[in-house]
PDB file of C-alpha atoms and ligand atoms in Angstrom:
ATOM      1  CA  MET Z   1      18.981 -13.112 -20.356  1.00  0.00           C
ATOM      2  CA  ILE Z   2      16.462 -11.346 -18.239  1.00  0.00           C
ATOM      3  CA  VAL Z   3      15.241  -7.676 -19.021  1.00  0.00           C
ATOM      4  CA  ALA Z   4      13.288  -6.193 -16.174  1.00  0.00           C
ATOM      5  CA  ILE Z   5      10.993  -3.353 -16.990  1.00  0.00           C
ATOM      6  CA  ASP Z   6       9.372  -1.696 -13.883  1.00  0.00           C
ATOM      7  CA  GLY Z   7       7.304   1.539 -13.305  1.00  0.00           C
ATOM      8  CA  PRO Z   8       3.875   2.815 -12.699  1.00  0.00           C
ATOM      9  CA  ALA Z   9       0.577   2.435 -14.727  1.00  0.00           C
ATOM     10  CA  GLY Z  10       0.612   4.354 -17.919  1.00  0.00           C
ATOM     11  CA  ALA Z  11       4.292   4.809 -18.086  1.00  0.00           C
ATOM     12  CA  GLY Z  12       4.395   2.568 -21.032  1.00  0.00           C
ATOM     13  CA  LYS Z  13       5.627  -0.553 -19.743  1.00  0.00           C
ATOM     14  CA  SER Z  14       3.392  -3.162 -21.605  1.00  0.00           C
ATOM     15  CA  THR Z  15       3.629  -1.626 -24.985  1.00  0.00           C
ATOM     16  CA  VAL Z  16       7.245  -1.228 -24.684  1.00  0.00           C
ATOM     17  CA  ALA Z  17       7.902  -4.619 -23.209  1.00  0.00           C
ATOM     18  CA  ARG Z  18       5.860  -6.472 -25.740  1.00  0.00           C
ATOM     19  CA  ALA Z  19       7.400  -4.522 -28.695  1.00  0.00           C
ATOM     20  CA  LEU Z  20      10.951  -5.168 -27.268  1.00  0.00           C
ATOM     21  CA  ALA Z  21      10.424  -8.808 -26.854  1.00  0.00           C
ATOM     22  CA  GLU Z  22       9.185  -9.267 -30.323  1.00  0.00           C
ATOM     23  CA  ARG Z  23      12.033  -7.231 -31.682  1.00  0.00           C
ATOM     24  CA  LEU Z  24      14.631  -9.384 -29.744  1.00  0.00           C
ATOM     25  CA  GLY Z  25      12.839 -12.708 -30.113  1.00  0.00           C
ATOM     26  CA  PHE Z  26      12.668 -12.965 -26.362  1.00  0.00           C
ATOM     27  CA  SER Z  27       9.644 -14.231 -24.435  1.00  0.00           C
ATOM     28  CA  TYR Z  28       7.376 -11.795 -22.566  1.00  0.00           C
ATOM     29  CA  LEU Z  29       5.937 -11.994 -19.038  1.00  0.00           C
ATOM     30  CA  ASP Z  30       3.342  -9.599 -17.870  1.00  0.00           C
ATOM     31  CA  THR Z  31       3.323 -10.044 -14.010  1.00  0.00           C
ATOM     32  CA  GLY Z  32       0.537  -7.376 -13.497  1.00  0.00           C
ATOM     33  CA  ALA Z  33      -1.740  -9.736 -15.455  1.00  0.00           C
ATOM     34  CA  MET Z  34      -1.046 -12.404 -12.903  1.00  0.00           C
ATOM     35  CA  TYR Z  35      -2.160 -10.152 -10.042  1.00  0.00           C
ATOM     36  CA  ARG Z  36      -5.140  -8.985 -12.097  1.00  0.00           C
ATOM     37  CA  SER Z  37      -6.232 -12.606 -12.723  1.00  0.00           C
ATOM     38  CA  LEU Z  38      -6.167 -13.491  -9.124  1.00  0.00           C
ATOM     39  CA  THR Z  39      -8.258 -10.311  -8.328  1.00  0.00           C
ATOM     40  CA  TRP Z  40     -10.704 -11.387 -10.904  1.00  0.00           C
ATOM     41  CA  LEU Z  41     -11.024 -14.891  -9.487  1.00  0.00           C
ATOM     42  CA  GLY Z  42     -11.370 -13.507  -5.938  1.00  0.00           C
ATOM     43  CA  LEU Z  43     -14.116 -11.203  -7.048  1.00  0.00           C
ATOM     44  CA  GLN Z  44     -15.781 -13.900  -8.907  1.00  0.00           C
ATOM     45  CA  ARG Z  45     -15.808 -16.357  -5.924  1.00  0.00           C
ATOM     46  CA  GLY Z  46     -16.752 -13.507  -3.451  1.00  0.00           C
ATOM     47  CA  ILE Z  47     -13.633 -14.022  -1.476  1.00  0.00           C
ATOM     48  CA  PRO Z  48     -13.116 -10.882   0.733  1.00  0.00           C
ATOM     49  CA  LEU Z  49     -10.020  -9.144  -0.611  1.00  0.00           C
ATOM     50  CA  ASP Z  50      -8.682  -8.242   2.660  1.00  0.00           C
ATOM     51  CA  GLU Z  51      -8.084 -11.772   3.526  1.00  0.00           C
ATOM     52  CA  GLY Z  52      -4.575 -12.524   2.482  1.00  0.00           C
ATOM     53  CA  ASP Z  53      -4.407 -16.206   3.716  1.00  0.00           C
ATOM     54  CA  ARG Z  54      -7.265 -17.268   1.706  1.00  0.00           C
ATOM     55  CA  LEU Z  55      -6.059 -15.235  -1.414  1.00  0.00           C
ATOM     56  CA  GLY Z  56      -2.604 -16.912  -1.088  1.00  0.00           C
ATOM     57  CA  VAL Z  57      -4.281 -20.394  -1.029  1.00  0.00           C
ATOM     58  CA  LEU Z  58      -6.357 -19.397  -3.981  1.00  0.00           C
ATOM     59  CA  ALA Z  59      -3.157 -18.134  -5.865  1.00  0.00           C
ATOM     60  CA  ARG Z  60      -1.502 -21.592  -5.212  1.00  0.00           C
ATOM     61  CA  GLU Z  61      -4.342 -23.623  -6.177  1.00  0.00           C
ATOM     62  CA  PHE Z  62      -5.063 -21.737  -9.309  1.00  0.00           C
ATOM     63  CA  PRO Z  63      -1.754 -20.767 -11.189  1.00  0.00           C
ATOM     64  CA  VAL Z  64      -2.102 -18.194 -13.941  1.00  0.00           C
ATOM     65  CA  SER Z  65      -0.966 -19.300 -17.346  1.00  0.00           C
ATOM     66  CA  PHE Z  66      -0.310 -17.582 -20.692  1.00  0.00           C
ATOM     67  CA  ASP Z  67      -0.460 -19.065 -24.152  1.00  0.00           C
ATOM     68  CA  ASP Z  68       1.831 -18.241 -27.049  1.00  0.00           C
ATOM     69  CA  ALA Z  69      -0.471 -15.445 -28.254  1.00  0.00           C
ATOM     70  CA  GLY Z  70      -0.288 -13.763 -24.882  1.00  0.00           C
ATOM     71  CA  ARG Z  71      -3.817 -14.817 -23.698  1.00  0.00           C
ATOM     72  CA  VAL Z  72      -4.287 -15.119 -19.920  1.00  0.00           C
ATOM     73  CA  PHE Z  73      -5.859 -18.081 -18.348  1.00  0.00           C
ATOM     74  CA  ILE Z  74      -6.894 -18.838 -14.693  1.00  0.00           C
ATOM     75  CA  ASP Z  75      -9.116 -21.628 -13.461  1.00  0.00           C
ATOM     76  CA  GLY Z  76      -9.945 -22.684 -17.074  1.00  0.00           C
ATOM     77  CA  SER Z  77     -11.139 -19.219 -17.981  1.00  0.00           C
ATOM     78  CA  ASP Z  78      -9.724 -16.965 -20.643  1.00  0.00           C
ATOM     79  CA  VAL Z  79      -9.602 -13.759 -18.610  1.00  0.00           C
ATOM     80  CA  THR Z  80      -7.601 -11.653 -21.142  1.00  0.00           C
ATOM     81  CA  SER Z  81     -10.137  -8.929 -21.470  1.00  0.00           C
ATOM     82  CA  ALA Z  82     -11.877  -9.434 -18.068  1.00  0.00           C
ATOM     83  CA  ILE Z  83      -8.766  -8.475 -16.175  1.00  0.00           C
ATOM     84  CA  ARG Z  84      -8.717  -4.922 -17.786  1.00  0.00           C
ATOM     85  CA  GLN Z  85     -12.085  -4.016 -16.204  1.00  0.00           C
ATOM     86  CA  VAL Z  86     -12.160  -0.912 -14.141  1.00  0.00           C
ATOM     87  CA  ARG Z  87     -13.344  -2.978 -11.123  1.00  0.00           C
ATOM     88  CA  VAL Z  88     -10.112  -5.069 -11.388  1.00  0.00           C
ATOM     89  CA  ASP Z  89      -7.914  -1.846 -11.863  1.00  0.00           C
ATOM     90  CA  ARG Z  90      -9.364  -0.615  -8.609  1.00  0.00           C
ATOM     91  CA  MET Z  91      -8.970  -3.737  -6.474  1.00  0.00           C
ATOM     92  CA  VAL Z  92      -5.764  -5.281  -7.766  1.00  0.00           C
ATOM     93  CA  PRO Z  93      -3.440  -3.214  -5.346  1.00  0.00           C
ATOM     94  CA  VAL Z  94      -5.349  -4.638  -2.360  1.00  0.00           C
ATOM     95  CA  VAL Z  95      -4.834  -8.224  -3.456  1.00  0.00           C
ATOM     96  CA  ALA Z  96      -1.257  -7.497  -4.600  1.00  0.00           C
ATOM     97  CA  ALA Z  97      -0.334  -6.043  -0.999  1.00  0.00           C
ATOM     98  CA  HIS Z  98      -0.699  -9.448   0.756  1.00  0.00           C
ATOM     99  CA  ALA Z  99       2.602 -11.113   1.460  1.00  0.00           C
ATOM    100  CA  GLU Z 100       0.921 -14.610   1.032  1.00  0.00           C
ATOM    101  CA  VAL Z 101      -0.179 -13.545  -2.542  1.00  0.00           C
ATOM    102  CA  ARG Z 102       3.254 -12.135  -3.449  1.00  0.00           C
ATOM    103  CA  ASP Z 103       5.161 -15.195  -2.205  1.00  0.00           C
ATOM    104  CA  VAL Z 104       3.192 -17.351  -4.473  1.00  0.00           C
ATOM    105  CA  MET Z 105       3.224 -15.005  -7.522  1.00  0.00           C
ATOM    106  CA  ARG Z 106       6.921 -14.350  -7.315  1.00  0.00           C
ATOM    107  CA  GLU Z 107       7.793 -17.926  -7.071  1.00  0.00           C
ATOM    108  CA  ARG Z 108       5.771 -18.574 -10.299  1.00  0.00           C
ATOM    109  CA  GLN Z 109       7.197 -15.473 -12.067  1.00  0.00           C
ATOM    110  CA  ARG Z 110      10.731 -16.859 -11.289  1.00  0.00           C
ATOM    111  CA  GLU Z 111       9.625 -20.194 -12.854  1.00  0.00           C
ATOM    112  CA  LEU Z 112       8.049 -18.819 -16.014  1.00  0.00           C
ATOM    113  CA  GLY Z 113      11.069 -16.537 -16.335  1.00  0.00           C
ATOM    114  CA  SER Z 114      13.649 -19.159 -15.881  1.00  0.00           C
ATOM    115  CA  GLU Z 115      13.820 -20.371 -19.426  1.00  0.00           C
ATOM    116  CA  GLY Z 116      15.614 -18.599 -22.202  1.00  0.00           C
ATOM    117  CA  ASP Z 117      15.684 -14.923 -22.884  1.00  0.00           C
ATOM    118  CA  VAL Z 118      12.781 -13.021 -21.192  1.00  0.00           C
ATOM    119  CA  VAL Z 119      11.386  -9.415 -20.802  1.00  0.00           C
ATOM    120  CA  ILE Z 120       9.538  -9.223 -17.501  1.00  0.00           C
ATOM    121  CA  GLU Z 121       7.274  -6.472 -16.797  1.00  0.00           C
ATOM    122  CA  GLY Z 122       5.994  -5.334 -13.330  1.00  0.00           C
ATOM    123  CA  ARG Z 123       6.722  -3.352 -10.214  1.00  0.00           C
ATOM    124  CA  ASP Z 124       9.107  -5.475  -8.228  1.00  0.00           C
ATOM    125  CA  ILE Z 125      10.988  -7.322 -11.065  1.00  0.00           C
ATOM    126  CA  GLY Z 126      14.417  -5.435 -10.795  1.00  0.00           C
ATOM    127  CA  THR Z 127      14.242  -5.283  -6.986  1.00  0.00           C
ATOM    128  CA  VAL Z 128      12.937  -8.628  -5.802  1.00  0.00           C
ATOM    129  CA  VAL Z 129      11.657 -11.063  -8.535  1.00  0.00           C
ATOM    130  CA  ALA Z 130      14.935 -10.866 -10.561  1.00  0.00           C
ATOM    131  CA  PRO Z 131      17.448  -8.846  -8.705  1.00  0.00           C
ATOM    132  CA  GLY Z 132      20.167 -10.399 -11.131  1.00  0.00           C
ATOM    133  CA  ALA Z 133      18.461  -9.330 -14.349  1.00  0.00           C
ATOM    134  CA  GLU Z 134      21.049  -8.222 -16.821  1.00  0.00           C
ATOM    135  CA  VAL Z 135      19.158  -5.151 -17.909  1.00  0.00           C
ATOM    136  CA  LYS Z 136      16.911  -3.201 -15.549  1.00  0.00           C
ATOM    137  CA  VAL Z 137      14.825  -0.261 -16.656  1.00  0.00           C
ATOM    138  CA  TYR Z 138      12.430   1.925 -14.669  1.00  0.00           C
ATOM    139  CA  LEU Z 139       9.925   3.793 -16.850  1.00  0.00           C
ATOM    140  CA  VAL Z 140       8.347   6.942 -15.448  1.00  0.00           C
ATOM    141  CA  ALA Z 141       6.050   9.616 -17.198  1.00  0.00           C
ATOM    142  CA  ASP Z 142       4.163  12.724 -16.216  1.00  0.00           C
ATOM    143  CA  PRO Z 143       0.988  11.821 -14.365  1.00  0.00           C
ATOM    144  CA  ALA Z 144      -1.138  13.774 -16.898  1.00  0.00           C
ATOM    145  CA  ILE Z 145       0.371  11.994 -19.809  1.00  0.00           C
ATOM    146  CA  ARG Z 146      -0.037   8.546 -17.965  1.00  0.00           C
ATOM    147  CA  ALA Z 147      -3.627   9.428 -17.354  1.00  0.00           C
ATOM    148  CA  GLY Z 148      -4.030  10.410 -21.029  1.00  0.00           C
ATOM    149  CA  ARG Z 149      -2.542   7.071 -22.201  1.00  0.00           C
ATOM    150  CA  ARG Z 150      -4.842   5.028 -19.860  1.00  0.00           C
ATOM    151  CA  GLN Z 151      -7.841   6.989 -21.000  1.00  0.00           C
ATOM    152  CA  ALA Z 152      -7.302   5.615 -24.457  1.00  0.00           C
ATOM    153  CA  GLU Z 153      -7.384   2.185 -22.951  1.00  0.00           C
ATOM    154  CA  ARG Z 154     -10.376   2.691 -20.729  1.00  0.00           C
ATOM    155  CA  PRO Z 155     -12.731   5.031 -22.780  1.00  0.00           C
ATOM    156  CA  GLU Z 156     -15.626   3.931 -20.573  1.00  0.00           C
ATOM    157  CA  ILE Z 157     -14.470   5.869 -17.524  1.00  0.00           C
ATOM    158  CA  GLY Z 158     -14.433   9.634 -17.210  1.00  0.00           C
ATOM    159  CA  ALA Z 159     -11.101  11.529 -17.158  1.00  0.00           C
ATOM    160  CA  ASP Z 160     -11.386  12.768 -13.620  1.00  0.00           C
ATOM    161  CA  ALA Z 161     -12.252   9.467 -12.280  1.00  0.00           C
ATOM    162  CA  LEU Z 162      -9.511   7.864 -14.206  1.00  0.00           C
ATOM    163  CA  ALA Z 163      -6.800  10.346 -13.000  1.00  0.00           C
ATOM    164  CA  THR Z 164      -8.021   9.848  -9.336  1.00  0.00           C
ATOM    165  CA  ASP Z 165      -7.924   6.006  -9.809  1.00  0.00           C
ATOM    166  CA  LEU Z 166      -4.277   6.314 -11.051  1.00  0.00           C
ATOM    167  CA  LYS Z 167      -3.261   8.438  -8.098  1.00  0.00           C
ATOM    168  CA  LEU Z 168      -4.922   6.082  -5.577  1.00  0.00           C
ATOM    169  CA  ARG Z 169      -3.179   3.054  -7.332  1.00  0.00           C
ATOM    170  CA  ASP Z 170       0.096   4.803  -7.268  1.00  0.00           C
ATOM    171  CA  GLU Z 171      -0.273   5.451  -3.446  1.00  0.00           C
ATOM    172  CA  SER Z 172      -1.222   1.927  -2.658  1.00  0.00           C
ATOM    173  CA  ASP Z 173       1.489   0.454  -4.943  1.00  0.00           C
ATOM    174  CA  ALA Z 174       4.141   2.993  -3.488  1.00  0.00           C
ATOM    175  CA  ALA Z 175       5.584   0.418  -1.172  1.00  0.00           C
ATOM    176  CA  ARG Z 176       6.548  -1.858  -4.166  1.00  0.00           C
ATOM    177  CA  MET Z 177       7.373   0.956  -6.689  1.00  0.00           C
ATOM    178  CA  ARG Z 178      10.968   1.933  -6.461  1.00  0.00           C
ATOM    179  CA  PRO Z 179      13.618   1.667  -8.892  1.00  0.00           C
ATOM    180  CA  ALA Z 180      16.336  -0.923  -8.414  1.00  0.00           C
ATOM    181  CA  ALA Z 181      19.568   0.897  -7.625  1.00  0.00           C
ATOM    182  CA  ASP Z 182      21.145  -0.284 -10.689  1.00  0.00           C
ATOM    183  CA  ALA Z 183      18.064   0.411 -13.003  1.00  0.00           C
ATOM    184  CA  GLU Z 184      18.245   2.969 -15.787  1.00  0.00           C
ATOM    185  CA  GLU Z 185      15.269   5.386 -15.457  1.00  0.00           C
ATOM    186  CA  ILE Z 186      13.785   6.315 -18.740  1.00  0.00           C
ATOM    187  CA  ASP Z 187      11.148   9.240 -18.740  1.00  0.00           C
ATOM    188  CA  THR Z 188       8.763   8.437 -21.424  1.00  0.00           C
ATOM    189  CA  THR Z 189       6.843  11.706 -21.248  1.00  0.00           C
ATOM    190  CA  HIS Z 190       8.118  13.070 -24.584  1.00  0.00           C
ATOM    191  CA  LEU Z 191       9.438   9.807 -26.288  1.00  0.00           C
ATOM    192  CA  THR Z 192       7.623   7.570 -28.745  1.00  0.00           C
ATOM    193  CA  ILE Z 193       7.321   3.871 -28.045  1.00  0.00           C
ATOM    194  CA  GLU Z 194       9.867   3.364 -30.786  1.00  0.00           C
ATOM    195  CA  GLY Z 195      12.299   5.658 -29.107  1.00  0.00           C
ATOM    196  CA  VAL Z 196      11.956   3.827 -25.626  1.00  0.00           C
ATOM    197  CA  VAL Z 197      12.169   0.514 -27.264  1.00  0.00           C
ATOM    198  CA  ALA Z 198      15.347   1.463 -29.214  1.00  0.00           C
ATOM    199  CA  ARG Z 199      16.967   2.874 -26.047  1.00  0.00           C
ATOM    200  CA  ILE Z 200      16.372  -0.412 -24.103  1.00  0.00           C
ATOM    201  CA  GLU Z 201      17.573  -2.530 -26.975  1.00  0.00           C
ATOM    202  CA  GLU Z 202      20.831  -0.683 -27.011  1.00  0.00           C
ATOM    203  CA  LEU Z 203      21.239  -1.551 -23.401  1.00  0.00           C
ATOM    204  CA  VAL Z 204      20.444  -5.182 -24.243  1.00  0.00           C
ATOM    205  CA  ARG Z 205      22.847  -5.399 -27.184  1.00  0.00           C
ATOM    206  CA  ALA Z 206      25.563  -3.990 -24.919  1.00  0.00           C
ATOM    207  CA  CYS Z 207      25.127  -6.935 -22.593  1.00  0.00           C
ATOM    208  CA  ILE Z 208      25.275  -9.631 -25.321  1.00  0.00           C
ATOM    209  CA  PRO Z 209      28.556 -10.994 -25.881  1.00  0.00           C
ATOM    210  CA  ALA Z 210      29.750 -10.560 -29.454  1.00  0.00           C
ATOM    211  CA  GLU Z 211      29.823 -14.176 -30.322  1.00  0.00           C
ATOM    212  CA  ARG Z 212      26.056 -14.700 -29.652  1.00  0.00           C
TER     213      ARG Z 212
HETATM  214  O1  CDP I   1      -0.626  -1.812 -16.724  1.00  0.00           O
HETATM  215  P1  CDP I   1      -0.756  -1.255 -15.264  1.00  0.00           P
HETATM  216  O2  CDP I   1       0.527  -0.667 -14.885  1.00  0.00           O
HETATM  217  O3  CDP I   1      -2.021  -0.518 -15.035  1.00  0.00           O
HETATM  218  O4  CDP I   1      -0.872  -2.443 -14.240  1.00  0.00           O
HETATM  219  P2  CDP I   1      -0.237  -3.803 -14.271  1.00  0.00           P
HETATM  220  O5  CDP I   1       1.085  -3.849 -14.496  1.00  0.00           O
HETATM  221  O6  CDP I   1      -1.157  -4.746 -14.892  1.00  0.00           O
HETATM  222  O7  CDP I   1      -0.418  -4.048 -12.568  1.00  0.00           O
HETATM  223  C1  CDP I   1      -1.577  -4.012 -11.987  1.00  0.00           C
HETATM  224  C2  CDP I   1      -1.366  -3.999 -10.513  1.00  0.00           C
HETATM  225  O8  CDP I   1      -0.822  -5.257  -9.966  1.00  0.00           O
HETATM  226  C3  CDP I   1      -0.430  -3.009 -10.027  1.00  0.00           C
HETATM  227  O9  CDP I   1      -1.186  -1.782  -9.792  1.00  0.00           O
HETATM  228  C4  CDP I   1       0.028  -3.556  -8.584  1.00  0.00           C
HETATM  229  O10 CDP I   1      -0.891  -3.301  -7.599  1.00  0.00           O
HETATM  230  C5  CDP I   1       0.132  -4.870  -8.969  1.00  0.00           C
HETATM  231  N1  CDP I   1       1.398  -5.495  -9.416  1.00  0.00           N
HETATM  232  C6  CDP I   1       2.369  -5.705  -8.350  1.00  0.00           C
HETATM  233  O11 CDP I   1       2.040  -5.485  -7.153  1.00  0.00           O
HETATM  234  N2  CDP I   1       3.636  -6.311  -8.614  1.00  0.00           N
HETATM  235  C7  CDP I   1       3.838  -6.652  -9.924  1.00  0.00           C
HETATM  236  N3  CDP I   1       5.141  -7.071 -10.196  1.00  0.00           N
HETATM  237  C8  CDP I   1       3.153  -6.211 -10.995  1.00  0.00           C
HETATM  238  C9  CDP I   1       1.825  -5.755 -10.578  1.00  0.00           C
END
């Protein structure tokens, strides 16, 4: 079974998707980490981030991988922390906008998500990567709340700069950020993580045949 969790930054995707996967014994795939890793590698190698063809080739040559503990690797480096840097936050939508990059990433995401039960988190999972997903959820939240949550994860950046960054990223991601027609939208503004996880778990359980 595939559970697709999409939505903008700070809506709660990662925390909720991880907790849900653990609760259900599903595996977990963070597709944002894949775009982030490629952005990190492009920056590292000085590749101009507007060159989609070169980035597509780079993505194919250096597939992102994850270990069982959720650590992220590209080109032999553990980039788990490095991909959460503010410079990566800012540049990742530029990299993710290239069709050449998306083709490679989506292919790999389908491959990684093809075995067993999995929770996949991203922007285009319910619409493009896994349109057949049994459960599709689109998380949203008030922009001020989203900025506040992100601030807790990026204490090094000022509140105003962070709110501006989120707004700019929403704008660049807008083309890929729409809920699937059959997704359940959950507004997490006033919900606890536990509350969101419980709601999605209900949707999943409703899809599991009684004999499983
Ligand atoms: O956690 P947060 O929402 O900040 O970001 P993320 O899920 O790690 O995704 C980082 C960026 O990767 C997004 O802002 C998008 O530009 C891109 N992305 C995408 O285009 N498609 C996806 N399926 C996942 C991420």
